[in-house]
Short mmCIF file of the C-alpha atoms (twelve columns), coordinates in Angstrom:
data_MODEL
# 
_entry.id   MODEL 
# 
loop_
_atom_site.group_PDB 
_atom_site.id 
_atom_site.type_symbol 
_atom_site.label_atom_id 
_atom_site.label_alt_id 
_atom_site.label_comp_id 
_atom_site.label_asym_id 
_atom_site.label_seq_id 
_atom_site.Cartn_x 
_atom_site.Cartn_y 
_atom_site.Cartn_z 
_atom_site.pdbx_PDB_model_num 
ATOM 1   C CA . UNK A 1   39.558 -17.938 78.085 1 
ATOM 2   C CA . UNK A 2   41.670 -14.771 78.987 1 
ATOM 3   C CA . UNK A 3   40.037 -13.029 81.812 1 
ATOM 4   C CA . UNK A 4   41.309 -9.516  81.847 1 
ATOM 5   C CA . UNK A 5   39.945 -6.614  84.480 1 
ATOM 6   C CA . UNK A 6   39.852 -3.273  82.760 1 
ATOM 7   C CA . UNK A 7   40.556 -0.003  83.663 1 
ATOM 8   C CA . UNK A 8   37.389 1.667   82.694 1 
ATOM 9   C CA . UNK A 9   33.514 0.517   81.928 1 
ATOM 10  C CA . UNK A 10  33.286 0.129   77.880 1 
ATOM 11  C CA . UNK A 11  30.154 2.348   77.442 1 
ATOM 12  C CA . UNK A 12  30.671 3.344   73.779 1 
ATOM 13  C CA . UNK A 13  30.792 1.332   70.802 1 
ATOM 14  C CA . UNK A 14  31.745 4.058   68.012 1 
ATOM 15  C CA . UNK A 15  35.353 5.048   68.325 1 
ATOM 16  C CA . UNK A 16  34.145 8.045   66.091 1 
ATOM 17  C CA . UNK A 17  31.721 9.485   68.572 1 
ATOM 18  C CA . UNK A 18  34.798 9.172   71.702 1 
ATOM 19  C CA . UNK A 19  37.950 9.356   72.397 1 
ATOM 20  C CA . UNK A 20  38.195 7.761   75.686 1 
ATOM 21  C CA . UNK A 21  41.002 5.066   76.160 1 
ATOM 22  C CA . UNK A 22  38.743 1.860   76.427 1 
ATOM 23  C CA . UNK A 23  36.863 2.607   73.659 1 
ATOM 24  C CA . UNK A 24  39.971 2.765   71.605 1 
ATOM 25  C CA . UNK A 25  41.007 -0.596  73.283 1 
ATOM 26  C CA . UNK A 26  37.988 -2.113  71.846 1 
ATOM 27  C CA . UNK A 27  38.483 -0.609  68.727 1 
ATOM 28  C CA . UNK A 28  41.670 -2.317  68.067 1 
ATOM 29  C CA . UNK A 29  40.369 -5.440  69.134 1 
ATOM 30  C CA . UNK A 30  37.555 -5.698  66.755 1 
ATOM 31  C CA . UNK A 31  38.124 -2.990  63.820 1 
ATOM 32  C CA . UNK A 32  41.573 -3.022  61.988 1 
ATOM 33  C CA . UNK A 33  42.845 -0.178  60.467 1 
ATOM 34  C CA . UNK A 34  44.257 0.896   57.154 1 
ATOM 35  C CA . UNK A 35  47.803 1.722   58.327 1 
ATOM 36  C CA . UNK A 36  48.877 1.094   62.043 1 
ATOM 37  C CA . UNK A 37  52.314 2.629   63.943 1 
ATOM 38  C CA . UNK A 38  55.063 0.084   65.163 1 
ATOM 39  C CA . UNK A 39  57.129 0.617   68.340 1 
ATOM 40  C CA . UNK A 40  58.849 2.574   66.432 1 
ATOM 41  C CA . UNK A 41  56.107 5.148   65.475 1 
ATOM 42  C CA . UNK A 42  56.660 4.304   62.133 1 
ATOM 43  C CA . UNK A 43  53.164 4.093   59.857 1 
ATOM 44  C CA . UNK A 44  52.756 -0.057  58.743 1 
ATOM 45  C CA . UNK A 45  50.489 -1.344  55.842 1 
ATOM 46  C CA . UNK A 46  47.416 -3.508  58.214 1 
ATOM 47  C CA . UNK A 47  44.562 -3.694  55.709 1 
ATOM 48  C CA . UNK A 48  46.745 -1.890  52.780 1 
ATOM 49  C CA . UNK A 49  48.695 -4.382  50.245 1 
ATOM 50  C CA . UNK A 50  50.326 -1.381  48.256 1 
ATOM 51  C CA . UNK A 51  50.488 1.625   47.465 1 
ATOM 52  C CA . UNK A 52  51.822 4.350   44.554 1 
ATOM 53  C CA . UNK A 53  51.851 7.742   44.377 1 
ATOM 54  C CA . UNK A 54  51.276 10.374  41.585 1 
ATOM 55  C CA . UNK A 55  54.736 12.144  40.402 1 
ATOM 56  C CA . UNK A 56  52.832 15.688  42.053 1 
ATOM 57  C CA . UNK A 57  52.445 13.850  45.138 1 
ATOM 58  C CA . UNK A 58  48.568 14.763  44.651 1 
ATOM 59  C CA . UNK A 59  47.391 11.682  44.141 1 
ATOM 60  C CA . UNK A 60  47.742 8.267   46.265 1 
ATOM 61  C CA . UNK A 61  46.140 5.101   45.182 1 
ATOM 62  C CA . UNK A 62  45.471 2.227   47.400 1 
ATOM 63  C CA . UNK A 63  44.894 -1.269  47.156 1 
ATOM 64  C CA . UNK A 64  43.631 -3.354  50.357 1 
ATOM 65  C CA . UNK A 65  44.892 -7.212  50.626 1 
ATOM 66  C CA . UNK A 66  43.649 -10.324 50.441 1 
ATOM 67  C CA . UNK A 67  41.499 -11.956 52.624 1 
ATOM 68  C CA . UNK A 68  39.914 -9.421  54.536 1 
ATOM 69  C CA . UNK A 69  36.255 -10.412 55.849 1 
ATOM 70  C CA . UNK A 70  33.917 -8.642  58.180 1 
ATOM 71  C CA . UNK A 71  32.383 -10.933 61.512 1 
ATOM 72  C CA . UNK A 72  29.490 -11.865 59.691 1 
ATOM 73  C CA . UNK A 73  30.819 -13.136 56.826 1 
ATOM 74  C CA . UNK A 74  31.029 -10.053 54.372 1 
ATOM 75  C CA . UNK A 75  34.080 -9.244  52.247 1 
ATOM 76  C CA . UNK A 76  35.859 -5.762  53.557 1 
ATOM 77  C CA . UNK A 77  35.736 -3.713  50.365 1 
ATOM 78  C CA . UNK A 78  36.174 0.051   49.306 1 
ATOM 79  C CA . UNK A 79  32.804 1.212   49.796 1 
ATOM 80  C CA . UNK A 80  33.244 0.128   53.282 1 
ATOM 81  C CA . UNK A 81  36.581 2.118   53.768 1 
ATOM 82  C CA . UNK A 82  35.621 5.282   51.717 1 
ATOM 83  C CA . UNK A 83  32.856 5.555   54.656 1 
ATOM 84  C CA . UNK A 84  34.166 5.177   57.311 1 
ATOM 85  C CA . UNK A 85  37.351 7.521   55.979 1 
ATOM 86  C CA . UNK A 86  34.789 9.890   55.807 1 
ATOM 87  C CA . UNK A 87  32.883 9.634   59.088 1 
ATOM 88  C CA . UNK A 88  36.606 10.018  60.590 1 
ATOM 89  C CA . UNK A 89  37.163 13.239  58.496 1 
ATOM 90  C CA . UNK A 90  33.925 14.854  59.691 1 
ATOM 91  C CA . UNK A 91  34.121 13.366  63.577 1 
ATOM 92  C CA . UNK A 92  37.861 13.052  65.213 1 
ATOM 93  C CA . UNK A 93  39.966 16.016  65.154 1 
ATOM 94  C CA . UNK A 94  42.607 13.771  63.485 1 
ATOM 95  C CA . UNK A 95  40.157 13.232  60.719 1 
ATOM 96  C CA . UNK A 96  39.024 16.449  60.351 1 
ATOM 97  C CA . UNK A 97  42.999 18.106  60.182 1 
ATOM 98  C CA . UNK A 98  43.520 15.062  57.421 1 
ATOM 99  C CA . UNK A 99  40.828 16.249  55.616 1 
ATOM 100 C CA . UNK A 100 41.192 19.068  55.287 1 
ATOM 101 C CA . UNK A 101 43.374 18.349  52.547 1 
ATOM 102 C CA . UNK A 102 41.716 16.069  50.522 1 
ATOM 103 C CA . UNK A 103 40.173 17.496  47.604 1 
ATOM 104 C CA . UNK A 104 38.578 13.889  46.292 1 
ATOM 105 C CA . UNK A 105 37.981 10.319  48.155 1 
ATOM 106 C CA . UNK A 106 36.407 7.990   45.969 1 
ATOM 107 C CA . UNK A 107 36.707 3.413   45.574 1 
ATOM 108 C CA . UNK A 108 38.055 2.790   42.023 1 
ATOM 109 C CA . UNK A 109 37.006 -0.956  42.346 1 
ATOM 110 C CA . UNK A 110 36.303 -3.547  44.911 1 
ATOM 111 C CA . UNK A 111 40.138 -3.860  46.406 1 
ATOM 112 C CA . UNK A 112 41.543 0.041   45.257 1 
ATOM 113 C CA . UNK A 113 40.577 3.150   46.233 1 
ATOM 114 C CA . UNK A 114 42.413 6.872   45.808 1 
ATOM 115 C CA . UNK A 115 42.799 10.218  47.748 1 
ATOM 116 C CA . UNK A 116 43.542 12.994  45.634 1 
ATOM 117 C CA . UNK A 117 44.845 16.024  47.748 1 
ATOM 118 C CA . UNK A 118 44.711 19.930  46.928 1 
ATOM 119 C CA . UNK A 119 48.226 19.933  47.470 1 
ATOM 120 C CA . UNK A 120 50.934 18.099  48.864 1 
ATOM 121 C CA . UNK A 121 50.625 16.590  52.367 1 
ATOM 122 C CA . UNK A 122 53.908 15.168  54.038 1 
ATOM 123 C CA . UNK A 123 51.141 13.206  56.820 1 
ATOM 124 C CA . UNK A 124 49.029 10.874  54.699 1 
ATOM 125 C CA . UNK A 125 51.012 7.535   56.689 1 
ATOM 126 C CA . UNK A 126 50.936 8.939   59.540 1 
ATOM 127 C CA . UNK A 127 47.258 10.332  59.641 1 
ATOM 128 C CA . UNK A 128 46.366 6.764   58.472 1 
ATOM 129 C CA . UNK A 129 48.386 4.985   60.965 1 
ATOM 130 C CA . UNK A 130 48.159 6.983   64.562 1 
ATOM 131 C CA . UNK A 131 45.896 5.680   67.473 1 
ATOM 132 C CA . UNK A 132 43.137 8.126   66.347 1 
ATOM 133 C CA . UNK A 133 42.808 6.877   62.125 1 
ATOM 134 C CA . UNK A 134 39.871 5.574   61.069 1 
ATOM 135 C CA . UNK A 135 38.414 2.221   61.910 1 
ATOM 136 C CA . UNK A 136 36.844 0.117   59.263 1 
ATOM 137 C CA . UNK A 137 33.791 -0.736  59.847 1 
ATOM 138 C CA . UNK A 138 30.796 -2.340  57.214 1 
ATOM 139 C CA . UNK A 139 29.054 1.176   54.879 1 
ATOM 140 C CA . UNK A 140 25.665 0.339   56.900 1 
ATOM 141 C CA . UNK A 141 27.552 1.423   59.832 1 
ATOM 142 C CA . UNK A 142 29.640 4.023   58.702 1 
ATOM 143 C CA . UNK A 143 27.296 5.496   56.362 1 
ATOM 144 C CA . UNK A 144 24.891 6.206   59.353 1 
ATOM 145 C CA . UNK A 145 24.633 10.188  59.815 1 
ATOM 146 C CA . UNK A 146 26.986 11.546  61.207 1 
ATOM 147 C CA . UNK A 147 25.123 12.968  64.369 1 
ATOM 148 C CA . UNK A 148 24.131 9.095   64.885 1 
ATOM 149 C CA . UNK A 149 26.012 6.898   67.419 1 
ATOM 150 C CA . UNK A 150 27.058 3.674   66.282 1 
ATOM 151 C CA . UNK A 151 26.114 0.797   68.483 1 
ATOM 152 C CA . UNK A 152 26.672 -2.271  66.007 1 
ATOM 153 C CA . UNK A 153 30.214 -3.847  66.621 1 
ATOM 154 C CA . UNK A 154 30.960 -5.042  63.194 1 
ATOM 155 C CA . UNK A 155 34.368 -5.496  62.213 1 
ATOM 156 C CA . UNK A 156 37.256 -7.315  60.592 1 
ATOM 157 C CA . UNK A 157 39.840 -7.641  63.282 1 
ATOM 158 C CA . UNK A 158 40.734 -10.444 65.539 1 
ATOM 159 C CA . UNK A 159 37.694 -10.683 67.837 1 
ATOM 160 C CA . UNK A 160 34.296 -10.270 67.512 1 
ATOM 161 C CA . UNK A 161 32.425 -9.033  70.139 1 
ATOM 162 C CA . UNK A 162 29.416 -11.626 71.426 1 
ATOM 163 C CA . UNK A 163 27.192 -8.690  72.305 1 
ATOM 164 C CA . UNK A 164 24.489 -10.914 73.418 1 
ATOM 165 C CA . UNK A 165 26.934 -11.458 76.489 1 
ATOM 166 C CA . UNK A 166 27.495 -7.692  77.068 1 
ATOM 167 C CA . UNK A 167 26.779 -6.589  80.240 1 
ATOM 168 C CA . UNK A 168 27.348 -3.247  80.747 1 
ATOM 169 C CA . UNK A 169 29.036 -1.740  83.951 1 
ATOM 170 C CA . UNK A 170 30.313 -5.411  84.413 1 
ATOM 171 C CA . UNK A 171 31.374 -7.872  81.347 1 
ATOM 172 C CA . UNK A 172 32.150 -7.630  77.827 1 
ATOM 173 C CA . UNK A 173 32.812 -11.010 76.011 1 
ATOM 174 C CA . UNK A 174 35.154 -11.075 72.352 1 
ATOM 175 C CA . UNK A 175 35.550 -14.108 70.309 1 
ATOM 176 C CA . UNK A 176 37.663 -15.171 68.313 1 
ATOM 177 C CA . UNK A 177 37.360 -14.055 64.609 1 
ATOM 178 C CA . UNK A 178 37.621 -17.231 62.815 1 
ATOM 179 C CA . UNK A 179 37.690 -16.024 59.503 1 
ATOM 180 C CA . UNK A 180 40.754 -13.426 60.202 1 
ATOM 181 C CA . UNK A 181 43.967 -13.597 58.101 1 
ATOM 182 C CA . UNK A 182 46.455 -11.783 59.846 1 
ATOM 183 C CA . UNK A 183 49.689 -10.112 58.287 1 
ATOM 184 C CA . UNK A 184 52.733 -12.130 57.774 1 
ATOM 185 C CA . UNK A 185 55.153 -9.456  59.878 1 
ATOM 186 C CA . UNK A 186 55.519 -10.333 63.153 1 
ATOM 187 C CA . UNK A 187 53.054 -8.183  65.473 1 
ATOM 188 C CA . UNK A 188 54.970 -5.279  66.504 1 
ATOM 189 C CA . UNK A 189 53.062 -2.531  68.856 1 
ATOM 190 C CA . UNK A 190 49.647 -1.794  67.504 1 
ATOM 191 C CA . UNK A 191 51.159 -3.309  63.287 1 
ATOM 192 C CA . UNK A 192 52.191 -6.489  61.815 1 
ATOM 193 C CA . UNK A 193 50.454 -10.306 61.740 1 
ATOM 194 C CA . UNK A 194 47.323 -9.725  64.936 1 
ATOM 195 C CA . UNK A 195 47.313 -13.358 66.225 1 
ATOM 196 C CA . UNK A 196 44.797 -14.465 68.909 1 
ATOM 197 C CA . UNK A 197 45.862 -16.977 70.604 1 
ATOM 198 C CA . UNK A 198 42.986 -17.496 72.796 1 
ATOM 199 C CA . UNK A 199 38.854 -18.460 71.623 1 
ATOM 200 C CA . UNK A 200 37.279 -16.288 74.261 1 
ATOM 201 C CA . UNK A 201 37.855 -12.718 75.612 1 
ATOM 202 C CA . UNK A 202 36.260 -11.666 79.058 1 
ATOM 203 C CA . UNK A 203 36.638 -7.979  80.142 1 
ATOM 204 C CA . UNK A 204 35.828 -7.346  83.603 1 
ATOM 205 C CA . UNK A 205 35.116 -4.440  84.865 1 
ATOM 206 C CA . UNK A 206 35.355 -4.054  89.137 1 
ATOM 207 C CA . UNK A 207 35.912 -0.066  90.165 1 
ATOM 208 C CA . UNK A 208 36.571 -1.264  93.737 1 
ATOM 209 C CA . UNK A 209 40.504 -2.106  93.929 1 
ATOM 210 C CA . UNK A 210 40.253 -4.065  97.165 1 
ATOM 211 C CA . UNK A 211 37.872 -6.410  95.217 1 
ATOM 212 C CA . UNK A 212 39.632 -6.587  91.818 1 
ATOM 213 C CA . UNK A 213 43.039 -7.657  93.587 1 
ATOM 214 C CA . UNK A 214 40.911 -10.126 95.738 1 
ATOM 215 C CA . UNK A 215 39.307 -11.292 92.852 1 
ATOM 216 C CA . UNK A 216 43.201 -11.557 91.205 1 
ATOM 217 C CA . UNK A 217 44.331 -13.664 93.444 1 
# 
Protein backbone atom coordinates (compact mmCIF):
# COMPACT_ATOMS: atom_id res chain seq x y z
CA UNK A 1 0.00 0.00 0.00
CA UNK A 2 1.32 3.53 -1.05
CA UNK A 3 0.02 6.04 1.34
CA UNK A 4 0.25 9.38 -0.31
CA UNK A 5 -1.17 12.88 1.41
CA UNK A 6 -2.59 15.12 -1.25
CA UNK A 7 -2.60 18.53 -1.86
CA UNK A 8 -6.24 19.14 -2.24
CA UNK A 9 -9.72 17.20 -1.21
CA UNK A 10 -10.82 15.11 -4.52
CA UNK A 11 -14.45 16.43 -4.65
CA UNK A 12 -15.13 15.85 -8.37
CA UNK A 13 -15.20 12.81 -10.29
CA UNK A 14 -15.74 14.21 -14.02
CA UNK A 15 -12.58 15.78 -15.30
CA UNK A 16 -15.07 17.33 -17.92
CA UNK A 17 -17.11 19.30 -15.46
CA UNK A 18 -13.39 20.80 -13.64
CA UNK A 19 -10.34 21.74 -14.16
CA UNK A 20 -8.87 21.74 -10.80
CA UNK A 21 -5.41 19.96 -10.36
CA UNK A 22 -6.57 16.87 -8.23
CA UNK A 23 -9.20 16.08 -10.29
CA UNK A 24 -6.86 15.82 -13.17
CA UNK A 25 -4.56 13.68 -10.86
CA UNK A 26 -7.31 11.26 -10.56
CA UNK A 27 -8.02 11.36 -13.98
CA UNK A 28 -4.75 10.04 -15.01
CA UNK A 29 -4.85 7.50 -12.54
CA UNK A 30 -7.98 5.84 -13.58
CA UNK A 31 -8.91 7.11 -17.30
CA UNK A 32 -6.14 6.82 -20.03
CA UNK A 33 -6.11 8.91 -22.80
CA UNK A 34 -5.90 8.69 -26.55
CA UNK A 35 -2.54 10.46 -27.00
CA UNK A 36 -0.46 11.63 -23.90
CA UNK A 37 2.79 14.32 -23.93
CA UNK A 38 6.34 12.98 -22.88
CA UNK A 39 8.89 15.11 -20.99
CA UNK A 40 9.49 16.31 -23.93
CA UNK A 41 6.00 17.79 -24.76
CA UNK A 42 5.93 15.71 -27.56
CA UNK A 43 2.18 14.03 -28.31
CA UNK A 44 2.66 9.79 -27.66
CA UNK A 45 0.19 7.07 -28.98
CA UNK A 46 -1.50 5.68 -25.11
CA UNK A 47 -4.71 4.02 -26.27
CA UNK A 48 -3.89 4.72 -30.20
CA UNK A 49 -2.02 1.72 -32.18
CA UNK A 50 -1.81 3.80 -35.53
CA UNK A 51 -2.67 6.18 -37.34
CA UNK A 52 -2.89 7.59 -41.30
CA UNK A 53 -3.83 10.55 -42.67
CA UNK A 54 -5.77 11.63 -45.85
CA UNK A 55 -3.32 13.23 -48.67
CA UNK A 56 -5.65 16.81 -47.86
CA UNK A 57 -4.76 16.42 -44.38
CA UNK A 58 -8.73 16.44 -43.84
CA UNK A 59 -9.11 13.29 -42.79
CA UNK A 60 -7.33 11.19 -39.84
CA UNK A 61 -8.22 7.66 -39.12
CA UNK A 62 -7.52 5.93 -35.94
CA UNK A 63 -7.16 2.62 -34.71
CA UNK A 64 -6.98 1.92 -30.75
CA UNK A 65 -4.69 -1.22 -29.56
CA UNK A 66 -5.04 -4.27 -28.20
CA UNK A 67 -6.06 -5.13 -25.00
CA UNK A 68 -7.76 -2.29 -23.70
CA UNK A 69 -10.57 -3.18 -20.98
CA UNK A 70 -12.66 -0.96 -18.80
CA UNK A 71 -12.65 -1.83 -14.56
CA UNK A 72 -15.53 -3.87 -14.85
CA UNK A 73 -14.65 -6.02 -17.34
CA UNK A 74 -15.89 -4.27 -20.65
CA UNK A 75 -13.80 -3.99 -23.81
CA UNK A 76 -12.77 -0.05 -24.50
CA UNK A 77 -14.23 0.41 -27.98
CA UNK A 78 -15.11 3.39 -30.39
CA UNK A 79 -18.44 4.13 -29.25
CA UNK A 80 -16.88 4.70 -25.97
CA UNK A 81 -14.20 7.19 -27.37
CA UNK A 82 -16.46 9.00 -29.97
CA UNK A 83 -18.39 10.07 -26.58
CA UNK A 84 -16.41 11.05 -24.56
CA UNK A 85 -14.42 13.07 -27.62
CA UNK A 86 -17.49 14.72 -27.76
CA UNK A 87 -18.39 15.59 -24.17
CA UNK A 88 -14.66 17.13 -24.24
CA UNK A 89 -15.54 19.21 -27.40
CA UNK A 90 -18.70 20.67 -25.86
CA UNK A 91 -17.16 21.01 -22.00
CA UNK A 92 -13.19 21.99 -21.71
CA UNK A 93 -12.06 24.93 -23.52
CA UNK A 94 -9.40 22.62 -25.06
CA UNK A 95 -12.21 20.60 -26.46
CA UNK A 96 -14.23 23.14 -27.55
CA UNK A 97 -11.03 25.15 -29.62
CA UNK A 98 -10.39 21.35 -31.12
CA UNK A 99 -13.65 21.24 -32.22
CA UNK A 100 -14.17 23.67 -33.63
CA UNK A 101 -12.61 22.20 -36.49
CA UNK A 102 -14.03 19.05 -36.89
CA UNK A 103 -16.57 18.86 -39.43
CA UNK A 104 -17.39 14.84 -38.76
CA UNK A 105 -16.51 12.35 -35.66
CA UNK A 106 -17.87 9.11 -36.21
CA UNK A 107 -16.44 4.90 -35.02
CA UNK A 108 -15.89 3.04 -38.35
CA UNK A 109 -15.76 -0.33 -36.38
CA UNK A 110 -15.08 -1.66 -32.99
CA UNK A 111 -11.06 -0.73 -32.85
CA UNK A 112 -11.10 2.48 -35.71
CA UNK A 113 -12.61 5.53 -35.65
CA UNK A 114 -12.02 8.95 -37.96
CA UNK A 115 -12.10 12.82 -37.59
CA UNK A 116 -12.68 14.52 -40.67
CA UNK A 117 -11.78 18.31 -40.34
CA UNK A 118 -13.17 21.44 -42.41
CA UNK A 119 -9.77 22.20 -43.11
CA UNK A 120 -6.41 21.56 -42.14
CA UNK A 121 -5.43 21.65 -38.45
CA UNK A 122 -1.58 21.58 -37.58
CA UNK A 123 -2.94 20.58 -33.53
CA UNK A 124 -4.78 17.28 -33.84
CA UNK A 125 -1.54 15.44 -31.58
CA UNK A 126 -1.29 17.89 -29.56
CA UNK A 127 -5.07 18.62 -28.74
CA UNK A 128 -5.21 14.81 -28.19
CA UNK A 129 -2.24 14.57 -26.06
CA UNK A 130 -2.11 17.85 -23.56
CA UNK A 131 -3.15 17.57 -19.80
CA UNK A 132 -6.66 18.86 -20.73
CA UNK A 133 -7.66 15.91 -23.86
CA UNK A 134 -10.30 13.86 -23.33
CA UNK A 135 -10.53 11.00 -20.92
CA UNK A 136 -12.06 7.76 -21.95
CA UNK A 137 -14.53 6.79 -20.12
CA UNK A 138 -17.52 3.79 -20.84
CA UNK A 139 -20.67 5.68 -23.55
CA UNK A 140 -23.10 5.27 -20.36
CA UNK A 141 -20.92 7.77 -18.81
CA UNK A 142 -19.97 9.93 -21.43
CA UNK A 143 -23.13 9.90 -23.21
CA UNK A 144 -24.82 11.44 -20.05
CA UNK A 145 -26.04 15.15 -20.98
CA UNK A 146 -23.88 17.31 -21.03
CA UNK A 147 -25.23 19.63 -18.16
CA UNK A 148 -24.97 16.24 -16.00
CA UNK A 149 -22.00 15.64 -13.63
CA UNK A 150 -20.42 12.43 -13.82
CA UNK A 151 -19.97 10.65 -10.56
CA UNK A 152 -19.22 6.95 -11.82
CA UNK A 153 -15.35 6.33 -11.90
CA UNK A 154 -15.17 3.93 -14.72
CA UNK A 155 -12.11 3.62 -16.55
CA UNK A 156 -9.33 1.75 -18.28
CA UNK A 157 -6.17 2.98 -16.68
CA UNK A 158 -4.02 1.57 -14.01
CA UNK A 159 -6.22 1.87 -10.91
CA UNK A 160 -9.58 1.59 -10.20
CA UNK A 161 -11.01 3.52 -7.72
CA UNK A 162 -12.79 1.29 -4.67
CA UNK A 163 -15.45 3.95 -4.21
CA UNK A 164 -17.08 2.03 -1.54
CA UNK A 165 -13.90 3.21 0.52
CA UNK A 166 -14.27 6.90 -0.51
CA UNK A 167 -14.46 9.12 2.11
CA UNK A 168 -14.72 12.41 1.17
CA UNK A 169 -12.78 15.36 2.86
CA UNK A 170 -10.47 12.47 4.14
CA UNK A 171 -9.56 9.14 1.99
CA UNK A 172 -9.77 7.98 -1.42
CA UNK A 173 -8.68 4.29 -2.02
CA UNK A 174 -7.37 3.04 -5.98
CA UNK A 175 -6.68 -0.47 -6.81
CA UNK A 176 -4.91 -1.95 -8.88
CA UNK A 177 -6.40 -2.56 -12.41
CA UNK A 178 -5.73 -6.12 -12.93
CA UNK A 179 -6.81 -6.43 -16.27
CA UNK A 180 -4.50 -3.35 -17.61
CA UNK A 181 -1.98 -3.91 -20.46
CA UNK A 182 0.27 -1.17 -20.41
CA UNK A 183 2.44 0.15 -23.45
CA UNK A 184 5.70 -1.41 -24.20
CA UNK A 185 7.73 2.23 -24.12
CA UNK A 186 9.12 2.89 -21.07
CA UNK A 187 6.80 5.42 -18.99
CA UNK A 188 8.05 8.74 -19.77
CA UNK A 189 6.10 11.90 -18.06
CA UNK A 190 2.39 11.47 -18.36
CA UNK A 191 3.18 8.57 -22.00
CA UNK A 192 4.64 5.26 -22.50
CA UNK A 193 4.05 1.55 -20.62
CA UNK A 194 1.76 2.95 -17.00
CA UNK A 195 3.06 0.25 -14.57
CA UNK A 196 1.68 0.01 -11.00
CA UNK A 197 3.77 -1.35 -8.98
CA UNK A 198 1.77 -1.32 -5.92
CA UNK A 199 -2.10 -3.31 -5.22
CA UNK A 200 -3.51 -0.49 -3.16
CA UNK A 201 -3.62 3.36 -3.45
CA UNK A 202 -4.54 5.52 -0.29
CA UNK A 203 -4.93 9.33 -0.78
CA UNK A 204 -5.01 11.23 2.29
CA UNK A 205 -6.16 14.26 2.59
CA UNK A 206 -5.00 16.44 6.10
CA UNK A 207 -5.32 20.53 5.39
CA UNK A 208 -3.50 21.07 8.71
CA UNK A 209 0.43 20.99 7.86
CA UNK A 210 1.53 20.57 11.47
CA UNK A 211 -0.52 17.29 11.40
CA UNK A 212 0.33 15.96 7.91
CA UNK A 213 4.22 16.27 8.70
CA UNK A 214 3.45 14.65 12.16
CA UNK A 215 1.57 12.15 10.60
CA UNK A 216 4.86 11.80 7.95
CA UNK A 217 7.03 11.03 10.28
Amino acid sequence: TLKVVVHADLKVLDPTWTATYITTRFSYTVYDTLFSYNSKYEPTPQMVDRWTISDDKLTWTFVLRDGLTFHDGAPVTTADVVASMKRWMVRIGAGQAFGKFVGSLEAVDAKTFKIVFKEPYGLVLDGLGSAATAFIMPEKQSGKPTGEQITDAVGSGPFRMVREEWRPGNKVVFRRHEGYVPRKEPADYLSGGKIAKVDRLEWLYIPDANTALNAFM
